[in-house]
């Protein structure tokens, strides 16, 4: 299993440009998350999804949109990038409560390798 | 607001030293996670606790539910332990779907 993968690993945008970050997981997890990590701050939740076709806002959703058209993919979109969105973005997934694989736990969360985004 | 506080923010140790990183939280939780993040790297889960104590190699994690406090210990520290250690909790309250709340991390540097 590849686990959680993110595309791209690095990206530089100009203010006002748009882009989409892709997160994919091959563990059949229902829950998926997008976080951002900024210096001096803990990881903050942008949006999350509890299953295919569902999305919900997290702590810092403004300026971002998400889609979960397929269970294995969770896309994060920036329609008009701003310098304040310069950050490292992490995707994560976890099993549905009660449906974790043997030896695992529904509380365990798996993280992708991160995407470093710079907006000039 | 539910918060997760970690201490210290930064920690420098000599190789071989015993290290303790602390985490405190404000209300009842369903689980507490300790995560490790290497420079330029991703985030990996070290432990997930809901009670008691867990051990993996030189790492030990404990949690005191009554005191709302957890500690991560590293015995016989090594330069390869240098990383940011992050505490995260999963609160149980309505409407949150049990999302994780993260501490700001403790940056550990182990000198040879």
PDB file of C-alpha atoms in Angstrom:
ATOM      1  CA  UNK A   1       0.000   0.000   0.000  1.00  0.00           C
ATOM      2  CA  UNK A   2       1.201   3.513  -0.814  1.00  0.00           C
ATOM      3  CA  UNK A   3      -0.710   4.950   2.160  1.00  0.00           C
ATOM      4  CA  UNK A   4      -1.499   8.651   1.755  1.00  0.00           C
ATOM      5  CA  UNK A   5       0.086  10.469  -1.170  1.00  0.00           C
ATOM      6  CA  UNK A   6       0.016  14.144  -2.107  1.00  0.00           C
ATOM      7  CA  UNK A   7       0.581  15.892  -5.419  1.00  0.00           C
ATOM      8  CA  UNK A   8       2.502  18.119  -5.995  1.00  0.00           C
ATOM      9  CA  UNK A   9       5.287  18.176  -3.398  1.00  0.00           C
ATOM     10  CA  UNK A  10       6.239  21.797  -4.107  1.00  0.00           C
ATOM     11  CA  UNK A  11       4.570  24.669  -5.918  1.00  0.00           C
ATOM     12  CA  UNK A  12       5.137  28.379  -6.365  1.00  0.00           C
ATOM     13  CA  UNK A  13       2.171  30.536  -7.367  1.00  0.00           C
ATOM     14  CA  UNK A  14       1.659  34.174  -8.110  1.00  0.00           C
ATOM     15  CA  UNK A  15      -1.062  36.092  -6.262  1.00  0.00           C
ATOM     16  CA  UNK A  16      -4.400  35.475  -7.923  1.00  0.00           C
ATOM     17  CA  UNK A  17      -3.477  32.185  -9.577  1.00  0.00           C
ATOM     18  CA  UNK A  18      -5.457  29.057  -8.897  1.00  0.00           C
ATOM     19  CA  UNK A  19      -4.385  25.499  -8.225  1.00  0.00           C
ATOM     20  CA  UNK A  20      -5.558  22.162  -6.908  1.00  0.00           C
ATOM     21  CA  UNK A  21      -3.773  19.918  -4.469  1.00  0.00           C
ATOM     22  CA  UNK A  22      -4.527  16.230  -4.755  1.00  0.00           C
ATOM     23  CA  UNK A  23      -4.601  13.786  -1.880  1.00  0.00           C
ATOM     24  CA  UNK A  24      -5.025  10.073  -2.510  1.00  0.00           C
ATOM     25  CA  UNK A  25      -5.257   7.132  -0.110  1.00  0.00           C
ATOM     26  CA  UNK A  26      -5.445   3.427  -0.850  1.00  0.00           C
ATOM     27  CA  UNK A  27      -6.539   2.246   2.608  1.00  0.00           C
ATOM     28  CA  UNK A  28     -10.285   2.506   1.976  1.00  0.00           C
ATOM     29  CA  UNK A  29     -10.603   5.159   4.674  1.00  0.00           C
ATOM     30  CA  UNK A  30     -13.818   7.111   4.975  1.00  0.00           C
ATOM     31  CA  UNK A  31     -12.466  10.181   6.740  1.00  0.00           C
ATOM     32  CA  UNK A  32     -10.041  12.546   5.025  1.00  0.00           C
ATOM     33  CA  UNK A  33      -8.590  15.858   6.149  1.00  0.00           C
ATOM     34  CA  UNK A  34      -6.683  18.861   4.855  1.00  0.00           C
ATOM     35  CA  UNK A  35      -4.438  20.766   7.287  1.00  0.00           C
ATOM     36  CA  UNK A  36      -2.059  23.664   6.982  1.00  0.00           C
ATOM     37  CA  UNK A  37       1.082  24.066   9.055  1.00  0.00           C
ATOM     38  CA  UNK A  38       2.597  27.474   9.688  1.00  0.00           C
ATOM     39  CA  UNK A  39       5.666  28.430  11.761  1.00  0.00           C
ATOM     40  CA  UNK A  40       4.904  28.759  15.455  1.00  0.00           C
ATOM     41  CA  UNK A  41       1.428  27.288  15.101  1.00  0.00           C
ATOM     42  CA  UNK A  42      -0.006  23.841  15.409  1.00  0.00           C
ATOM     43  CA  UNK A  43      -1.569  22.077  12.465  1.00  0.00           C
ATOM     44  CA  UNK A  44      -4.917  23.663  11.654  1.00  0.00           C
ATOM     45  CA  UNK A  45      -7.820  21.951   9.986  1.00  0.00           C
ATOM     46  CA  UNK A  46      -8.974  23.521   6.713  1.00  0.00           C
ATOM     47  CA  UNK A  47     -11.693  21.137   5.519  1.00  0.00           C
ATOM     48  CA  UNK A  48     -12.555  17.520   6.080  1.00  0.00           C
ATOM     49  CA  UNK A  49     -14.741  14.783   4.665  1.00  0.00           C
ATOM     50  CA  UNK A  50     -16.497  11.904   6.391  1.00  0.00           C
ATOM     51  CA  UNK A  51     -17.203  10.011   3.193  1.00  0.00           C
ATOM     52  CA  UNK A  52     -17.505  10.151  -0.573  1.00  0.00           C
ATOM     53  CA  UNK A  53     -19.570  13.136  -1.659  1.00  0.00           C
ATOM     54  CA  UNK A  54     -19.362  14.906   1.717  1.00  0.00           C
ATOM     55  CA  UNK A  55     -17.274  17.861   2.846  1.00  0.00           C
ATOM     56  CA  UNK A  56     -17.267  20.111   5.903  1.00  0.00           C
ATOM     57  CA  UNK A  57     -15.453  23.225   7.069  1.00  0.00           C
ATOM     58  CA  UNK A  58     -12.707  23.080   9.618  1.00  0.00           C
ATOM     59  CA  UNK A  59     -11.037  25.807  11.621  1.00  0.00           C
ATOM     60  CA  UNK A  60      -9.588  27.866   8.725  1.00  0.00           C
ATOM     61  CA  UNK A  61     -11.685  27.219   5.578  1.00  0.00           C
ATOM     62  CA  UNK A  62     -11.703  30.699   4.007  1.00  0.00           C
ATOM     63  CA  UNK A  63     -10.057  30.893   0.583  1.00  0.00           C
ATOM     64  CA  UNK A  64     -10.189  27.136   0.037  1.00  0.00           C
ATOM     65  CA  UNK A  65     -12.636  24.718  -1.530  1.00  0.00           C
ATOM     66  CA  UNK A  66     -12.637  20.940  -1.478  1.00  0.00           C
ATOM     67  CA  UNK A  67     -14.219  18.042  -3.285  1.00  0.00           C
ATOM     68  CA  UNK A  68     -14.539  14.323  -2.536  1.00  0.00           C
ATOM     69  CA  UNK A  69     -15.961  12.831  -5.722  1.00  0.00           C
ATOM     70  CA  UNK A  70     -14.209   9.508  -5.157  1.00  0.00           C
ATOM     71  CA  UNK A  71     -13.622   7.842  -1.812  1.00  0.00           C
ATOM     72  CA  UNK A  72      -9.884   7.586  -2.354  1.00  0.00           C
ATOM     73  CA  UNK A  73      -9.312  11.206  -3.407  1.00  0.00           C
ATOM     74  CA  UNK A  74      -9.699  14.504  -1.576  1.00  0.00           C
ATOM     75  CA  UNK A  75      -8.936  17.662  -3.551  1.00  0.00           C
ATOM     76  CA  UNK A  76      -8.061  21.043  -2.077  1.00  0.00           C
ATOM     77  CA  UNK A  77      -8.531  24.049  -4.334  1.00  0.00           C
ATOM     78  CA  UNK A  78      -7.286  27.599  -4.126  1.00  0.00           C
ATOM     79  CA  UNK A  79      -9.339  29.746  -6.495  1.00  0.00           C
ATOM     80  CA  UNK A  80      -7.326  32.959  -6.109  1.00  0.00           C
ATOM     81  CA  UNK A  81      -4.119  32.408  -4.178  1.00  0.00           C
ATOM     82  CA  UNK A  82      -2.941  34.972  -1.634  1.00  0.00           C
ATOM     83  CA  UNK A  83       0.438  35.320   0.110  1.00  0.00           C
ATOM     84  CA  UNK A  84      -1.304  34.390   3.391  1.00  0.00           C
ATOM     85  CA  UNK A  85      -1.825  30.937   1.932  1.00  0.00           C
ATOM     86  CA  UNK A  86       1.901  30.285   1.811  1.00  0.00           C
ATOM     87  CA  UNK A  87       2.175  27.218   3.999  1.00  0.00           C
ATOM     88  CA  UNK A  88       2.849  23.520   4.146  1.00  0.00           C
ATOM     89  CA  UNK A  89      -0.302  21.530   3.477  1.00  0.00           C
ATOM     90  CA  UNK A  90      -0.870  18.062   4.875  1.00  0.00           C
ATOM     91  CA  UNK A  91      -3.533  15.595   3.982  1.00  0.00           C
ATOM     92  CA  UNK A  92      -4.570  12.805   6.336  1.00  0.00           C
ATOM     93  CA  UNK A  93      -7.037   9.960   6.486  1.00  0.00           C
ATOM     94  CA  UNK A  94      -8.469   7.591   9.075  1.00  0.00           C
ATOM     95  CA  UNK A  95     -10.840   4.643   9.136  1.00  0.00           C
ATOM     96  CA  UNK A  96     -14.505   4.931   9.986  1.00  0.00           C
ATOM     97  CA  UNK A  97     -15.133   4.338  13.691  1.00  0.00           C
ATOM     98  CA  UNK A  98     -15.839   0.642  14.141  1.00  0.00           C
ATOM     99  CA  UNK A  99     -14.421  -0.352  10.763  1.00  0.00           C
ATOM    100  CA  UNK A 100     -10.696  -0.226  11.389  1.00  0.00           C
ATOM    101  CA  UNK A 101      -8.578  -3.044   9.992  1.00  0.00           C
ATOM    102  CA  UNK A 102      -7.362  -5.710  12.445  1.00  0.00           C
ATOM    103  CA  UNK A 103      -4.405  -4.401  14.431  1.00  0.00           C
ATOM    104  CA  UNK A 104      -5.382  -0.818  13.683  1.00  0.00           C
ATOM    105  CA  UNK A 105      -7.704   1.655  15.357  1.00  0.00           C
ATOM    106  CA  UNK A 106     -10.337   4.051  14.126  1.00  0.00           C
ATOM    107  CA  UNK A 107      -8.545   6.729  16.108  1.00  0.00           C
ATOM    108  CA  UNK A 108      -5.297   6.364  14.181  1.00  0.00           C
ATOM    109  CA  UNK A 109      -4.692   9.052  11.577  1.00  0.00           C
ATOM    110  CA  UNK A 110      -2.329   8.650   8.632  1.00  0.00           C
ATOM    111  CA  UNK A 111      -0.585  11.661   7.119  1.00  0.00           C
ATOM    112  CA  UNK A 112       0.666  12.396   3.639  1.00  0.00           C
ATOM    113  CA  UNK A 113       4.173  13.761   3.025  1.00  0.00           C
ATOM    114  CA  UNK A 114       3.039  17.377   2.658  1.00  0.00           C
ATOM    115  CA  UNK A 115       2.943  20.003  -0.085  1.00  0.00           C
ATOM    116  CA  UNK A 116       5.031  23.136   0.302  1.00  0.00           C
ATOM    117  CA  UNK A 117       3.200  26.047  -1.332  1.00  0.00           C
ATOM    118  CA  UNK A 118       4.618  29.526  -1.791  1.00  0.00           C
ATOM    119  CA  UNK A 119       2.436  32.379  -3.022  1.00  0.00           C
ATOM    120  CA  UNK A 120       4.347  35.408  -4.249  1.00  0.00           C
TER     121      UNK A 120
ATOM    122  CA  UNK B   1     -11.814  27.045  23.257  1.00  0.00           C
ATOM    123  CA  UNK B   2     -10.237  23.622  23.691  1.00  0.00           C
ATOM    124  CA  UNK B   3      -6.483  23.899  23.569  1.00  0.00           C
ATOM    125  CA  UNK B   4      -3.456  21.661  23.669  1.00  0.00           C
ATOM    126  CA  UNK B   5      -0.386  23.008  25.416  1.00  0.00           C
ATOM    127  CA  UNK B   6       3.073  21.519  24.989  1.00  0.00           C
ATOM    128  CA  UNK B   7       6.231  22.176  26.938  1.00  0.00           C
ATOM    129  CA  UNK B   8       8.974  22.905  26.394  1.00  0.00           C
ATOM    130  CA  UNK B   9       8.794  24.601  22.978  1.00  0.00           C
ATOM    131  CA  UNK B  10      12.458  23.859  22.326  1.00  0.00           C
ATOM    132  CA  UNK B  11      14.736  21.310  23.915  1.00  0.00           C
ATOM    133  CA  UNK B  12      18.434  20.664  23.426  1.00  0.00           C
ATOM    134  CA  UNK B  13      19.958  17.540  24.927  1.00  0.00           C
ATOM    135  CA  UNK B  14      23.234  15.666  24.890  1.00  0.00           C
ATOM    136  CA  UNK B  15      23.295  12.200  23.409  1.00  0.00           C
ATOM    137  CA  UNK B  16      22.337   9.640  26.027  1.00  0.00           C
ATOM    138  CA  UNK B  17      20.170  11.953  28.114  1.00  0.00           C
ATOM    139  CA  UNK B  18      16.658  11.068  29.262  1.00  0.00           C
ATOM    140  CA  UNK B  19      14.131  13.411  27.672  1.00  0.00           C
ATOM    141  CA  UNK B  20      10.592  14.339  28.709  1.00  0.00           C
ATOM    142  CA  UNK B  21       8.096  16.325  26.665  1.00  0.00           C
ATOM    143  CA  UNK B  22       4.805  17.328  28.250  1.00  0.00           C
ATOM    144  CA  UNK B  23       1.320  17.875  26.911  1.00  0.00           C
ATOM    145  CA  UNK B  24      -1.752  19.185  28.723  1.00  0.00           C
ATOM    146  CA  UNK B  25      -5.299  19.616  27.500  1.00  0.00           C
ATOM    147  CA  UNK B  26      -8.462  21.178  28.814  1.00  0.00           C
ATOM    148  CA  UNK B  27     -11.448  18.816  28.653  1.00  0.00           C
ATOM    149  CA  UNK B  28     -12.241  15.145  28.307  1.00  0.00           C
ATOM    150  CA  UNK B  29     -10.817  13.360  25.298  1.00  0.00           C
ATOM    151  CA  UNK B  30     -11.282  10.071  23.499  1.00  0.00           C
ATOM    152  CA  UNK B  31      -7.644   9.740  22.439  1.00  0.00           C
ATOM    153  CA  UNK B  32      -4.278  11.465  22.552  1.00  0.00           C
ATOM    154  CA  UNK B  33      -1.664  11.133  19.841  1.00  0.00           C
ATOM    155  CA  UNK B  34       2.068  11.692  19.847  1.00  0.00           C
ATOM    156  CA  UNK B  35       3.454  12.441  16.392  1.00  0.00           C
ATOM    157  CA  UNK B  36       6.975  12.928  15.066  1.00  0.00           C
ATOM    158  CA  UNK B  37       7.980  15.296  12.282  1.00  0.00           C
ATOM    159  CA  UNK B  38      11.522  15.276  10.921  1.00  0.00           C
ATOM    160  CA  UNK B  39      12.949  18.386   9.208  1.00  0.00           C
ATOM    161  CA  UNK B  40      11.559  18.607   5.691  1.00  0.00           C
ATOM    162  CA  UNK B  41       9.659  15.407   6.260  1.00  0.00           C
ATOM    163  CA  UNK B  42       6.188  14.184   6.800  1.00  0.00           C
ATOM    164  CA  UNK B  43       4.389  13.365  10.005  1.00  0.00           C
ATOM    165  CA  UNK B  44       4.349   9.908  11.500  1.00  0.00           C
ATOM    166  CA  UNK B  45       2.315   8.596  14.372  1.00  0.00           C
ATOM    167  CA  UNK B  46       4.309   7.375  17.358  1.00  0.00           C
ATOM    168  CA  UNK B  47       1.598   6.560  19.866  1.00  0.00           C
ATOM    169  CA  UNK B  48      -2.105   6.733  20.384  1.00  0.00           C
ATOM    170  CA  UNK B  49      -3.292   6.635  23.993  1.00  0.00           C
ATOM    171  CA  UNK B  50      -6.590   6.682  25.778  1.00  0.00           C
ATOM    172  CA  UNK B  51      -5.240   5.528  29.137  1.00  0.00           C
ATOM    173  CA  UNK B  52      -2.148   4.219  30.880  1.00  0.00           C
ATOM    174  CA  UNK B  53       1.201   3.817  29.233  1.00  0.00           C
ATOM    175  CA  UNK B  54       2.718   2.573  25.981  1.00  0.00           C
ATOM    176  CA  UNK B  55       6.297   1.707  25.095  1.00  0.00           C
ATOM    177  CA  UNK B  56       8.012   1.294  21.754  1.00  0.00           C
ATOM    178  CA  UNK B  57      11.764   0.826  21.816  1.00  0.00           C
ATOM    179  CA  UNK B  58      13.277   3.815  23.627  1.00  0.00           C
ATOM    180  CA  UNK B  59      10.041   5.797  23.538  1.00  0.00           C
ATOM    181  CA  UNK B  60       7.483   5.736  26.331  1.00  0.00           C
ATOM    182  CA  UNK B  61       4.190   7.622  26.390  1.00  0.00           C
ATOM    183  CA  UNK B  62       2.006   8.033  29.448  1.00  0.00           C
ATOM    184  CA  UNK B  63      -1.317   9.682  30.052  1.00  0.00           C
ATOM    185  CA  UNK B  64      -3.079  10.758  33.242  1.00  0.00           C
ATOM    186  CA  UNK B  65      -6.734  11.215  32.420  1.00  0.00           C
ATOM    187  CA  UNK B  66      -7.640  12.807  35.756  1.00  0.00           C
ATOM    188  CA  UNK B  67      -4.906  15.427  35.448  1.00  0.00           C
ATOM    189  CA  UNK B  68      -5.449  15.866  31.683  1.00  0.00           C
ATOM    190  CA  UNK B  69      -1.757  15.440  31.051  1.00  0.00           C
ATOM    191  CA  UNK B  70       0.497  13.262  28.932  1.00  0.00           C
ATOM    192  CA  UNK B  71       4.244  12.841  28.707  1.00  0.00           C
ATOM    193  CA  UNK B  72       6.521  11.492  26.012  1.00  0.00           C
ATOM    194  CA  UNK B  73       9.826  10.115  27.284  1.00  0.00           C
ATOM    195  CA  UNK B  74      12.893   9.212  25.257  1.00  0.00           C
ATOM    196  CA  UNK B  75      15.499   7.093  26.994  1.00  0.00           C
ATOM    197  CA  UNK B  76      19.157   7.080  25.911  1.00  0.00           C
ATOM    198  CA  UNK B  77      18.536   9.867  23.384  1.00  0.00           C
ATOM    199  CA  UNK B  78      20.362   9.842  20.063  1.00  0.00           C
ATOM    200  CA  UNK B  79      20.959  12.532  17.413  1.00  0.00           C
ATOM    201  CA  UNK B  80      18.543  10.695  15.107  1.00  0.00           C
ATOM    202  CA  UNK B  81      15.781  11.512  17.630  1.00  0.00           C
ATOM    203  CA  UNK B  82      16.116  15.166  16.628  1.00  0.00           C
ATOM    204  CA  UNK B  83      12.701  16.178  15.330  1.00  0.00           C
ATOM    205  CA  UNK B  84       9.555  18.072  16.219  1.00  0.00           C
ATOM    206  CA  UNK B  85       7.253  16.100  18.512  1.00  0.00           C
ATOM    207  CA  UNK B  86       3.593  16.987  18.298  1.00  0.00           C
ATOM    208  CA  UNK B  87       0.810  16.203  20.740  1.00  0.00           C
ATOM    209  CA  UNK B  88      -2.740  16.026  19.401  1.00  0.00           C
ATOM    210  CA  UNK B  89      -6.025  15.189  21.092  1.00  0.00           C
ATOM    211  CA  UNK B  90      -9.364  14.027  19.868  1.00  0.00           C
ATOM    212  CA  UNK B  91     -12.133  15.673  21.836  1.00  0.00           C
ATOM    213  CA  UNK B  92     -15.587  14.200  22.008  1.00  0.00           C
ATOM    214  CA  UNK B  93     -18.182  16.886  21.627  1.00  0.00           C
ATOM    215  CA  UNK B  94     -21.136  17.301  19.381  1.00  0.00           C
ATOM    216  CA  UNK B  95     -20.669  18.350  15.784  1.00  0.00           C
ATOM    217  CA  UNK B  96     -16.877  18.052  15.693  1.00  0.00           C
ATOM    218  CA  UNK B  97     -16.724  14.532  14.247  1.00  0.00           C
ATOM    219  CA  UNK B  98     -13.945  14.029  16.788  1.00  0.00           C
ATOM    220  CA  UNK B  99     -11.398  16.072  14.863  1.00  0.00           C
ATOM    221  CA  UNK B 100      -7.829  16.343  16.148  1.00  0.00           C
ATOM    222  CA  UNK B 101      -6.597  19.474  17.915  1.00  0.00           C
ATOM    223  CA  UNK B 102      -2.832  19.904  17.721  1.00  0.00           C
ATOM    224  CA  UNK B 103      -0.246  21.389  20.013  1.00  0.00           C
ATOM    225  CA  UNK B 104       2.411  23.676  18.542  1.00  0.00           C
ATOM    226  CA  UNK B 105       5.093  21.024  18.842  1.00  0.00           C
ATOM    227  CA  UNK B 106       8.349  20.619  20.736  1.00  0.00           C
ATOM    228  CA  UNK B 107      11.538  20.946  18.715  1.00  0.00           C
ATOM    229  CA  UNK B 108      14.120  18.493  20.037  1.00  0.00           C
ATOM    230  CA  UNK B 109      17.783  18.674  19.125  1.00  0.00           C
ATOM    231  CA  UNK B 110      20.096  15.947  20.403  1.00  0.00           C
ATOM    232  CA  UNK B 111      23.797  16.784  20.202  1.00  0.00           C
ATOM    233  CA  UNK B 112      26.433  14.059  19.805  1.00  0.00           C
TER     234      UNK B 112
END
